[in-house]
Structure formats: C-alpha cells, structure tokens
Amino acid sequence: MSLLLTKDGIVPRALVGTALVSSFVWFYWFQKNPVGFISETKNGVTHVVAGSSPVVVSLSILGIFLFIFVMTGKVRVETFRASSLKRRFAAFIFDCWYLLLTVIGVSSLLYLLLEARRSGTFRWRYETETGSPDGADAAIVLINLAVMFMYFVVSLARRRQTVGQWLFRLATVSAGGSVLYLPFSTALWRTFTAFRGLISPWRFLKETDAQGRTWYDRETGFTVIRF
C-alpha cells in the first residue's frame, strides 16, 4: 500500500523549497526598504511607516498561484508512518515564511493604495504622522491574521496539504489512516488546538507519545504522517 498524491514530484518540491529559502535570504539580507505596515502611537500622535516594492508584490502573486497549485492535489492514503516532530516543525516554519511573504506582500500594497487615495499620489514607501490610528489600517492587520489562520483550516477541511506539508511530504490523517473531508468546525477545532500546542512547548514535548503523536493529535483523533 502507498500514499497517492497528485502533482507530487521531487523536482517541483525542490524548486519551490529553494525559492522560499532564497526569498528569505534576499528579504533579510539584501532587501533594504521596509515592507508592510508599522504603526506606533505616543503622546497622542501616531507614527506610520508602510512600504512595498514590485518584487515583493510579484512574489506574493506567485505565492497565491503556488497555493492554488497545491490545493488542486488530492491526497489518498493507503499506508503511512508517523512523522517526526522535527519534520513537522520544519514544515510549519516553511508555512510561516510562505504566509508572511504572500499575505504581507499583498496587504502592503493595500496600505499603499489607501494612502494614495488619501494623498492623491501613489508611492512605494510612505511615512507620516496622524492624530489617531486609522481604522482601515487596523482592519487589514486583523484580516491578515484571519487569513493566516484560515490557511491551515481550509487546507485541512478540503483534504489538502499546506505548502509546508507538500514540501516535506506530510499529510494529516484520522486515527484509522483516512484523509477525510472534514466539517469546517472540526477543521477549525483541530487547527485551534494545534496553535494551543505551539504556545505550550513544555506540554507539547512532555505529552508526545512513542508514536510521535502530540496531546492535541490524540485529543482530536488525528495524526500527521509522512510518505
């Protein structure tokens, strides 16, 4: 028996993995201009800095197409083995960077468009001071957080992999080894408990059993396997 996954292959995964690592190196060592949105309020004055670039926006668009590509691959499990925590953590780190690059890249352009509407001039970077925080800017921050969380929920509910899982050949399955189309509420609960596990590292490590299942794996009846 085997785990069958459409759009699976060493070359696509290697290319995408290399591209994500390269983008991280470029962003933190060679990208000098600010990307995203920073707001600080002091003494009743809000200092705002926002910026982006054509390269960042282009990478975000490519990230959206990558998500669509991965979401079109259906996972069907016949046999499997439990994944190690190190492999799961590596996949999560790649997912986090992919989300930051994609979501913040898109939202940074929204901040610039909002400022262009206010000022009448579009700029790839702006810095200003206002009397009070802007509600639209705050709304974009909340939307970003919601999108990042829903990325994991939707992938699980639709019986798909996240980008990180796809890169590291992982899948989330039920206790019986089936990859199910889950009710949204179940996928939401599983994702919520997983994030609870991340903020409780002591419990995460202490209550992981010999099969590599975490406490929230057992609580929700799911586990993460590799193939």
Short mmCIF file of C-alpha atoms in Angstrom, two decimals:
data_model
loop_
_atom_site.label_atom_id
_atom_site.label_comp_id
_atom_site.label_asym_id
_atom_site.label_seq_id
_atom_site.Cartn_x
_atom_site.Cartn_y
_atom_site.Cartn_z
CA MET A 1 0.00 0.00 0.00
CA SER A 2 1.08 3.60 -0.53
CA LEU A 3 0.02 7.19 -0.18
CA LEU A 4 -1.01 8.63 -3.53
CA LEU A 5 -0.79 12.35 -4.11
CA THR A 6 -1.47 14.19 -7.36
CA LYS A 7 1.04 16.79 -8.55
CA ASP A 8 3.73 15.06 -6.46
CA GLY A 9 7.36 15.08 -7.56
CA ILE A 10 10.86 15.74 -6.34
CA VAL A 11 11.67 18.46 -8.88
CA PRO A 12 8.68 20.77 -8.15
CA ARG A 13 9.21 20.45 -4.41
CA ALA A 14 12.95 21.11 -4.72
CA LEU A 15 12.35 24.19 -6.87
CA VAL A 16 9.72 25.63 -4.53
CA GLY A 17 11.79 24.87 -1.42
CA THR A 18 14.86 26.53 -2.94
CA ALA A 19 12.80 29.54 -3.99
CA LEU A 20 11.38 30.00 -0.47
CA VAL A 21 14.81 29.74 1.16
CA SER A 22 16.26 32.17 -1.41
CA SER A 23 13.44 34.64 -0.83
CA PHE A 24 14.11 34.53 2.92
CA VAL A 25 17.82 35.25 2.38
CA TRP A 26 17.01 38.07 -0.05
CA PHE A 27 14.41 39.61 2.22
CA TYR A 28 16.52 39.73 5.39
CA TRP A 29 19.97 40.34 3.93
CA PHE A 30 19.50 42.26 0.69
CA GLN A 31 16.07 43.92 0.84
CA LYS A 32 16.71 47.30 2.43
CA ASN A 33 13.36 49.06 2.04
CA PRO A 34 10.59 48.49 4.62
CA VAL A 35 7.86 46.05 3.65
CA GLY A 36 4.49 46.01 5.37
CA PHE A 37 2.99 48.38 7.88
CA ILE A 38 4.31 49.76 11.19
CA SER A 39 2.24 51.99 13.46
CA GLU A 40 3.33 53.45 16.80
CA THR A 41 1.26 55.81 18.95
CA LYS A 42 2.98 58.04 21.51
CA ASN A 43 1.68 61.14 23.27
CA GLY A 44 -1.45 61.11 21.13
CA VAL A 45 0.48 61.07 17.84
CA THR A 46 0.54 58.00 15.60
CA HIS A 47 3.69 57.48 13.55
CA VAL A 48 3.07 55.30 10.47
CA VAL A 49 5.55 53.71 8.07
CA ALA A 50 4.47 51.48 5.17
CA GLY A 51 6.27 50.17 2.14
CA SER A 52 6.46 47.54 -0.56
CA SER A 53 8.07 47.01 -3.96
CA PRO A 54 7.20 45.46 -7.34
CA VAL A 55 9.37 42.45 -6.47
CA VAL A 56 7.54 41.82 -3.20
CA VAL A 57 4.14 42.10 -4.85
CA SER A 58 5.26 39.75 -7.65
CA LEU A 59 6.44 37.17 -5.10
CA SER A 60 3.09 37.42 -3.32
CA ILE A 61 1.22 36.75 -6.55
CA LEU A 62 3.44 33.73 -7.21
CA GLY A 63 2.65 32.57 -3.68
CA ILE A 64 -1.08 32.70 -4.41
CA PHE A 65 -0.58 30.59 -7.55
CA LEU A 66 1.50 28.12 -5.51
CA PHE A 67 -1.35 27.75 -3.02
CA ILE A 68 -3.79 27.09 -5.87
CA PHE A 69 -1.38 24.50 -7.32
CA VAL A 70 -1.04 22.64 -4.02
CA MET A 71 -4.77 22.81 -3.31
CA THR A 72 -5.56 21.03 -6.58
CA GLY A 73 -3.65 17.93 -5.43
CA LYS A 74 -5.84 15.29 -3.77
CA VAL A 75 -4.37 13.14 -1.00
CA ARG A 76 -5.40 9.49 -0.72
CA VAL A 77 -3.77 7.36 1.97
CA GLU A 78 -3.32 3.59 1.98
CA THR A 79 -0.23 3.11 4.15
CA PHE A 80 1.88 5.56 6.11
CA ARG A 81 4.25 6.08 9.01
CA ALA A 82 4.09 8.74 11.70
CA SER A 83 6.11 11.87 11.05
CA SER A 84 8.81 13.02 13.42
CA LEU A 85 8.29 16.26 15.34
CA LYS A 86 11.37 17.76 13.65
CA ARG A 87 9.88 17.20 10.22
CA ARG A 88 6.53 18.63 11.31
CA PHE A 89 8.22 21.68 12.80
CA ALA A 90 10.28 22.25 9.63
CA ALA A 91 7.10 22.14 7.53
CA PHE A 92 5.46 24.64 9.88
CA ILE A 93 8.43 27.03 9.61
CA PHE A 94 8.19 26.93 5.81
CA ASP A 95 4.44 27.55 6.05
CA CYS A 96 5.02 30.56 8.30
CA TRP A 97 7.52 32.12 5.92
CA TYR A 98 5.32 31.37 2.91
CA LEU A 99 2.38 33.07 4.64
CA LEU A 100 4.37 36.11 5.67
CA LEU A 101 5.77 36.56 2.19
CA THR A 102 2.41 36.12 0.49
CA VAL A 103 -0.05 37.78 2.87
CA ILE A 104 2.10 40.72 3.95
CA GLY A 105 3.22 41.27 0.38
CA VAL A 106 -0.37 41.66 -0.77
CA SER A 107 -1.52 43.69 2.23
CA SER A 108 1.45 46.07 1.94
CA LEU A 109 0.12 47.05 -1.47
CA LEU A 110 -3.31 47.68 0.08
CA TYR A 111 -1.76 50.09 2.60
CA LEU A 112 -0.08 51.99 -0.22
CA LEU A 113 -3.30 52.15 -2.22
CA LEU A 114 -5.16 53.51 0.83
CA GLU A 115 -2.52 56.19 1.28
CA ALA A 116 -2.62 57.01 -2.44
CA ARG A 117 -6.36 57.52 -2.12
CA ARG A 118 -5.83 59.89 0.82
CA SER A 119 -2.96 61.86 -0.68
CA GLY A 120 -3.68 61.55 -4.39
CA THR A 121 -0.17 60.20 -5.10
CA PHE A 122 0.99 56.58 -5.18
CA ARG A 123 4.38 55.89 -3.56
CA TRP A 124 6.15 52.59 -2.84
CA ARG A 125 7.02 53.90 0.60
CA TYR A 126 5.43 56.49 2.84
CA GLU A 127 5.97 57.79 6.36
CA THR A 128 3.52 60.06 8.10
CA GLU A 129 2.17 61.18 11.47
CA THR A 130 -1.52 61.39 12.29
CA GLY A 131 -3.58 62.34 15.28
CA SER A 132 -5.22 58.93 15.71
CA PRO A 133 -4.88 55.40 14.26
CA ASP A 134 -6.72 54.69 11.03
CA GLY A 135 -9.50 52.10 11.30
CA ALA A 136 -8.90 50.77 7.78
CA ASP A 137 -5.24 50.07 8.53
CA ALA A 138 -6.17 48.21 11.72
CA ALA A 139 -8.78 46.19 9.81
CA ILE A 140 -6.14 45.00 7.33
CA VAL A 141 -4.00 43.73 10.22
CA LEU A 142 -6.92 41.70 11.60
CA ILE A 143 -7.74 40.37 8.15
CA ASN A 144 -4.11 39.27 7.71
CA LEU A 145 -4.24 37.28 10.95
CA ALA A 146 -7.55 35.69 9.97
CA VAL A 147 -6.23 34.71 6.53
CA MET A 148 -3.12 33.10 8.06
CA PHE A 149 -5.24 31.04 10.46
CA MET A 150 -7.77 30.05 7.80
CA TYR A 151 -4.95 28.88 5.51
CA PHE A 152 -4.46 25.90 7.82
CA VAL A 153 -8.19 25.36 8.40
CA VAL A 154 -9.15 25.32 4.72
CA SER A 155 -6.28 23.00 3.75
CA LEU A 156 -7.39 20.50 6.40
CA ALA A 157 -11.13 20.79 5.73
CA ARG A 158 -10.70 20.24 1.99
CA ARG A 159 -8.44 17.18 2.42
CA ARG A 160 -5.40 19.01 1.11
CA GLN A 161 -1.87 19.80 2.25
CA THR A 162 -0.38 23.11 3.23
CA VAL A 163 2.63 24.27 1.24
CA GLY A 164 4.93 23.15 4.06
CA GLN A 165 3.32 19.71 4.23
CA TRP A 166 3.61 19.36 0.47
CA LEU A 167 7.32 20.23 0.57
CA PHE A 168 8.05 17.73 3.34
CA ARG A 169 5.65 15.01 2.13
CA LEU A 170 3.32 15.17 5.12
CA ALA A 171 -0.42 14.72 5.50
CA THR A 172 -2.92 14.90 8.35
CA VAL A 173 -4.99 11.72 8.70
CA SER A 174 -7.59 10.28 11.03
CA ALA A 175 -6.77 7.61 13.60
CA GLY A 176 -7.71 4.96 11.03
CA GLY A 177 -5.37 6.39 8.40
CA SER A 178 -8.02 8.09 6.26
CA VAL A 179 -7.78 11.58 4.81
CA LEU A 180 -11.28 12.94 5.23
CA TYR A 181 -13.30 15.88 4.02
CA LEU A 182 -13.87 17.43 7.43
CA PRO A 183 -16.71 19.63 8.63
CA PHE A 184 -15.47 23.18 8.93
CA SER A 185 -16.00 23.15 12.69
CA THR A 186 -13.80 20.05 13.08
CA ALA A 187 -11.00 21.54 10.98
CA LEU A 188 -11.29 24.76 12.96
CA TRP A 189 -11.02 22.93 16.28
CA ARG A 190 -8.05 20.84 15.13
CA THR A 191 -6.19 23.97 13.97
CA PHE A 192 -7.03 25.83 17.17
CA THR A 193 -5.69 23.01 19.34
CA ALA A 194 -2.53 22.82 17.22
CA PHE A 195 -1.85 26.52 17.83
CA ARG A 196 -2.51 25.96 21.53
CA GLY A 197 0.19 23.30 21.39
CA LEU A 198 2.67 25.76 19.89
CA ILE A 199 2.25 28.16 22.80
CA SER A 200 2.61 25.32 25.33
CA PRO A 201 6.01 23.85 24.36
CA TRP A 202 6.50 22.02 27.67
CA ARG A 203 3.22 20.15 27.34
CA PHE A 204 3.89 19.68 23.62
CA LEU A 205 7.14 17.80 24.29
CA LYS A 206 6.22 16.11 27.56
CA GLU A 207 2.94 14.61 26.33
CA THR A 208 4.14 13.34 22.95
CA ASP A 209 3.85 9.53 22.85
CA ALA A 210 6.14 6.87 21.38
CA GLN A 211 4.28 7.03 18.03
CA GLY A 212 5.10 10.72 17.69
CA ARG A 213 1.54 11.86 18.40
CA THR A 214 1.13 15.07 20.37
CA TRP A 215 -1.55 15.62 23.01
CA TYR A 216 -3.69 17.53 20.54
CA ASP A 217 -3.30 14.71 17.98
CA ARG A 218 -4.85 12.32 20.49
CA GLU A 219 -7.44 14.86 21.65
CA THR A 220 -8.73 15.50 18.13
CA GLY A 221 -8.26 11.96 16.78
CA PHE A 222 -5.79 12.95 14.05
CA THR A 223 -2.09 12.50 13.44
CA VAL A 224 0.48 13.72 10.94
CA ILE A 225 2.14 11.11 8.73
CA ARG A 226 4.98 11.14 6.21
CA PHE A 227 5.24 9.16 2.98
#
